[in-house]
Structures are given as C-alpha cells and as structure tokens.
Amino acid sequence: MRIIRRGVSAPEVARRFRVTRMSSNRWYRAWQAGGIEALASKGAGGEKCRLDEARLARLTTELERGPAAHGFLEDQRWTLARVADPISSLFHIRYTPRGISYLLHRIGWTPRFPVHRAAERDEGVIEQWVAEQWPAIKGRRSTWAPGCAGKTRPAKD
C-alpha cells in the first residue's frame, strides 16, 4: 500500500478506502510487522469444505436421483433439510442449513421456488381470454381527457 508508505494517517486511509479506522490501523500494523507481503489476501475466509471433489461428485449423483430415491415420496423437491439426510448417511458429516446452501451453490445447484397454480386452472381458457379479451381491455383509455403522469398541470402558452 503505497499510501501507507507515504505516511498518510490511518484516519485518512480509512476515509479514502471507505473502511473503519480499526481496519486501517490493522493494515498499518501488519505492514510494519511484515511489509507489503503481510497485506496480501489470504484467500476466502471460513472453514474449508469437508467434502473432497470425489464426495461432491457422489453427492451430485445422489441428488440427481431425486428425493424419492432417498425415501421422500410425498413430493419431488429437495429442501435443505432433506439434502442433509443423504449427506449424513453417505459421508457421516452434519451440515447446518446455511452450510448446505453454500455446498449446493458450490456444486452448481440453485434454489428454485415452485409456481403455485390453482387446481381448477384451465390453460386453454386463459389463452383464449388473453388472445380475445385482453387486447380490447388494454386498448381502452381509462378517461376521456388527455393524461399527464405528473401532479402538476402542463404550462399554458
């Protein structure tokens, strides 16, 4: 950090980089103790993944088999709590729901939320209504007067 070497104060460093004074003081102390190398990034924080690449591949294969293959017969959706079961039984490792979320993200799985539709829904009737009725409704003006989006009236000449 050239700015620290030039003797800029910690509060000024904090202001320029939009960090707390505590962070800029920590950077200064690290620079004094170990030079510029001490300021290099040490990588992402947090605990390392407890599943190696082979186990992650096996987990992906198991998840692709679906929830029914693991005893969840009522519906075919993976939840974080359900994913915990195969991880626990296959690898004897327990994850928190947040940890499972991170793990799924790492292997390329994203959350999907089902679209709730009425059981009585008739797609044919909906398509017909959109084709015939919607253009007529959309084309009508709601008022006879010319509209203005603003709260003030247009200036008169």
Coordinates of C-alpha atoms in Angstrom, one line a residue:
M1 CA 0.0 0.0 0.0
R2 CA 1.8 3.0 -1.3
I3 CA -0.4 5.3 0.6
I4 CA 0.7 3.9 4.0
R5 CA 4.4 4.2 2.9
R6 CA 3.9 7.8 2.1
G7 CA 2.9 8.4 5.7
V8 CA -0.8 9.2 5.2
S9 CA -2.6 8.9 8.6
A10 CA -4.8 6.0 9.4
P11 CA -8.0 8.1 9.6
E12 CA -7.2 9.5 6.1
V13 CA -6.6 6.0 4.8
A14 CA -9.9 4.9 6.3
R15 CA -11.7 7.8 4.6
R16 CA -10.1 7.2 1.2
F17 CA -10.9 3.5 1.2
R18 CA -14.2 3.8 3.0
V19 CA -13.3 1.4 5.8
T20 CA -13.2 1.8 9.5
R21 CA -10.2 3.3 11.3
M22 CA -9.7 -0.1 13.0
S23 CA -9.2 -1.7 9.6
S24 CA -6.7 1.0 8.5
N25 CA -4.8 0.7 11.8
R26 CA -4.7 -3.1 11.4
W27 CA -3.3 -2.7 7.9
Y28 CA -0.7 -0.3 9.1
R29 CA 0.4 -2.6 11.9
A30 CA 0.5 -5.6 9.5
W31 CA 2.6 -3.5 7.1
Q32 CA 5.0 -2.5 9.9
A33 CA 5.4 -6.1 11.0
G34 CA 5.7 -7.9 7.7
G35 CA 6.0 -5.4 4.9
I36 CA 3.8 -5.4 1.8
E37 CA 3.5 -9.2 1.7
A38 CA 1.6 -9.1 5.0
L39 CA -1.1 -7.1 3.3
A40 CA -1.7 -9.7 0.6
S41 CA -5.0 -11.5 0.5
K42 CA -5.0 -14.9 2.3
G43 CA -8.0 -16.1 0.2
A44 CA -11.6 -16.6 1.2
G45 CA -12.4 -16.9 4.8
G46 CA -14.4 -19.6 6.6
E47 CA -13.9 -23.3 7.1
K48 CA -12.7 -25.4 4.2
C49 CA -15.2 -27.8 2.6
R50 CA -15.3 -31.1 4.4
L51 CA -16.2 -32.9 1.2
D52 CA -13.5 -33.5 -1.3
E53 CA -14.1 -33.5 -5.1
A54 CA -14.9 -37.2 -5.2
R55 CA -17.5 -36.9 -2.5
L56 CA -19.0 -33.8 -4.1
A57 CA -19.4 -35.7 -7.4
R58 CA -21.1 -38.6 -5.5
L59 CA -23.4 -36.1 -3.7
T60 CA -24.4 -34.6 -7.1
T61 CA -25.1 -38.1 -8.5
E62 CA -27.3 -38.9 -5.4
L63 CA -29.2 -35.6 -5.6
E64 CA -29.8 -36.1 -9.3
R65 CA -31.5 -39.5 -8.5
G66 CA -34.2 -37.4 -6.8
P67 CA -35.8 -37.3 -3.4
A68 CA -37.9 -40.4 -4.0
A69 CA -34.7 -42.5 -4.2
H70 CA -33.9 -41.3 -0.6
G71 CA -37.3 -42.0 0.8
F72 CA -39.1 -38.7 0.3
L73 CA -42.2 -39.9 -1.6
E74 CA -44.7 -37.1 -0.8
D75 CA -43.3 -34.6 -3.2
Q76 CA -40.3 -34.4 -5.5
R77 CA -38.5 -31.3 -4.1
W78 CA -35.1 -31.1 -2.4
T79 CA -35.1 -28.9 0.7
L80 CA -32.1 -28.0 2.7
A81 CA -33.3 -30.3 5.5
R82 CA -33.8 -33.2 3.0
V83 CA -30.3 -32.7 1.5
A84 CA -28.9 -33.1 5.0
D85 CA -30.1 -36.7 5.2
P86 CA -28.1 -38.1 2.3
I87 CA -25.0 -36.1 3.3
S88 CA -25.3 -37.6 6.8
S89 CA -25.9 -41.1 5.7
L90 CA -23.3 -41.3 2.9
F91 CA -20.5 -39.3 4.5
H92 CA -21.3 -39.2 8.3
I93 CA -21.0 -35.4 8.2
R94 CA -23.5 -32.9 9.5
Y95 CA -24.0 -29.5 8.0
T96 CA -26.2 -26.6 9.1
P97 CA -28.9 -25.5 6.6
R98 CA -26.7 -22.5 5.7
G99 CA -23.8 -24.8 5.2
I100 CA -25.9 -27.0 2.9
S101 CA -26.9 -23.9 1.0
Y102 CA -23.3 -23.0 0.4
L103 CA -22.4 -26.5 -0.5
L104 CA -25.2 -26.7 -3.1
H105 CA -24.2 -23.4 -4.6
R106 CA -20.6 -24.8 -4.9
I107 CA -21.8 -27.7 -6.9
G108 CA -24.0 -25.6 -9.1
W109 CA -27.4 -26.2 -7.7
T110 CA -29.6 -23.1 -7.2
P111 CA -32.8 -22.7 -5.2
R112 CA -36.0 -22.9 -7.2
F113 CA -39.4 -22.0 -6.0
P114 CA -42.4 -23.8 -7.3
V115 CA -45.1 -21.7 -9.0
H116 CA -48.4 -22.2 -7.2
R117 CA -51.3 -22.5 -9.5
A118 CA -55.0 -23.2 -8.8
A119 CA -56.0 -26.9 -9.3
E120 CA -59.0 -25.6 -11.3
R121 CA -56.8 -23.7 -13.7
D122 CA -57.7 -24.2 -17.4
E123 CA -54.8 -23.2 -19.7
G124 CA -57.0 -23.2 -22.8
V125 CA -59.5 -20.8 -21.4
I126 CA -56.7 -18.5 -20.2
E127 CA -55.0 -18.5 -23.7
Q128 CA -58.3 -17.7 -25.3
W129 CA -59.0 -14.8 -22.9
V130 CA -55.5 -13.4 -23.5
A131 CA -56.0 -13.6 -27.3
E132 CA -59.5 -12.2 -27.4
Q133 CA -60.4 -10.1 -24.3
W134 CA -57.1 -8.7 -23.2
P135 CA -56.4 -6.6 -26.4
A136 CA -59.8 -5.0 -26.1
I137 CA -59.3 -4.1 -22.4
K138 CA -55.7 -3.0 -22.9
G139 CA -56.6 -0.7 -25.9
R140 CA -59.2 1.3 -24.0
R141 CA -58.4 4.6 -22.3
S142 CA -59.4 4.9 -18.7
T143 CA -60.5 8.5 -19.1
W144 CA -61.7 10.9 -21.9
A145 CA -59.2 13.6 -21.0
P146 CA -55.6 13.6 -22.1
G147 CA -53.5 12.3 -19.3
C148 CA -50.4 13.6 -17.5
A149 CA -48.3 11.5 -15.2
G150 CA -47.1 14.5 -13.1
K151 CA -49.0 16.0 -10.2
T152 CA -48.8 19.5 -11.7
R153 CA -50.6 20.6 -14.8
P154 CA -48.7 21.4 -18.0
A155 CA -47.9 25.0 -18.5
K156 CA -50.2 27.0 -20.7
D157 CA -48.9 29.2 -23.5

